[in-house]
Amino acid sequence: MSQFTVRGTFQAREGDRPFETTVDAPNENVAREHTFATFGSQHGLKRTQMTVTEVEAQ
């Protein structure tokens, strides 16, 4: 598996806040989906409240 850095923003009470996370995944699409699932469950966000702007292989 490869490591991917996923960057984007999510809606918070104060406005949009940036995030950056690193995940292990076989490809960019899986890395994006894993980020939606993990970050969304940790912060109580829906996918529509998150925007992924960049997925970069490491």
Tab-separated table of C-alpha atoms in Angstrom:
chain	number	residue	atom	x	y	z
A	1	MET	CA	0.000	0.000	0.000
A	2	SER	CA	1.061	3.556	-0.662
A	3	GLN	CA	0.777	6.582	1.553
A	4	PHE	CA	-1.295	9.550	0.418
A	5	THR	CA	-1.574	13.035	1.875
A	6	VAL	CA	-5.129	14.339	1.648
A	7	ARG	CA	-5.777	18.089	1.994
A	8	GLY	CA	-9.004	20.022	2.063
A	9	THR	CA	-11.436	22.019	4.175
A	10	PHE	CA	-14.396	21.268	6.397
A	11	GLN	CA	-17.250	23.384	7.714
A	12	ALA	CA	-16.842	24.435	11.324
A	13	ARG	CA	-18.791	26.879	13.453
A	14	GLU	CA	-16.242	29.620	12.774
A	15	GLY	CA	-16.223	28.965	9.012
A	16	ASP	CA	-14.189	26.698	6.761
A	17	ARG	CA	-11.114	25.172	8.393
A	18	PRO	CA	-8.280	23.437	6.546
A	19	PHE	CA	-7.162	19.887	7.259
A	20	GLU	CA	-4.337	17.606	6.181
A	21	THR	CA	-4.077	13.900	6.899
A	22	THR	CA	-1.940	10.991	5.739
A	23	VAL	CA	-3.542	7.609	5.003
A	24	ASP	CA	-2.398	4.221	3.699
A	25	ALA	CA	-4.408	3.174	0.650
A	26	PRO	CA	-3.967	1.291	-2.632
A	27	ASN	CA	-5.003	4.321	-4.767
A	28	GLU	CA	-6.170	7.956	-4.608
A	29	ASN	CA	-9.894	7.161	-4.652
A	30	VAL	CA	-9.634	4.828	-1.677
A	31	ALA	CA	-7.530	7.411	0.178
A	32	ARG	CA	-10.228	10.038	-0.449
A	33	GLU	CA	-13.036	7.714	0.739
A	34	HIS	CA	-11.064	6.672	3.825
A	35	THR	CA	-10.561	10.341	4.700
A	36	PHE	CA	-14.284	11.086	4.343
A	37	ALA	CA	-15.183	8.127	6.556
A	38	THR	CA	-12.568	8.648	9.269
A	39	PHE	CA	-12.569	12.430	9.472
A	40	GLY	CA	-16.349	12.585	9.222
A	41	SER	CA	-16.880	10.114	12.056
A	42	GLN	CA	-14.324	11.808	14.322
A	43	HIS	CA	-15.827	15.282	13.867
A	44	GLY	CA	-19.473	14.407	13.244
A	45	LEU	CA	-19.421	15.723	9.669
A	46	LYS	CA	-21.285	14.651	6.571
A	47	ARG	CA	-19.510	14.323	3.234
A	48	THR	CA	-21.251	17.443	1.973
A	49	GLN	CA	-19.576	19.434	4.770
A	50	MET	CA	-16.097	18.404	3.612
A	51	THR	CA	-14.157	19.365	0.496
A	52	VAL	CA	-11.046	17.481	-0.603
A	53	THR	CA	-8.828	19.765	-2.673
A	54	GLU	CA	-5.731	17.600	-3.161
A	55	VAL	CA	-4.640	13.967	-2.895
A	56	GLU	CA	-0.882	13.560	-3.196
A	57	ALA	CA	1.118	10.310	-3.300
A	58	GLN	CA	4.170	10.149	-1.079
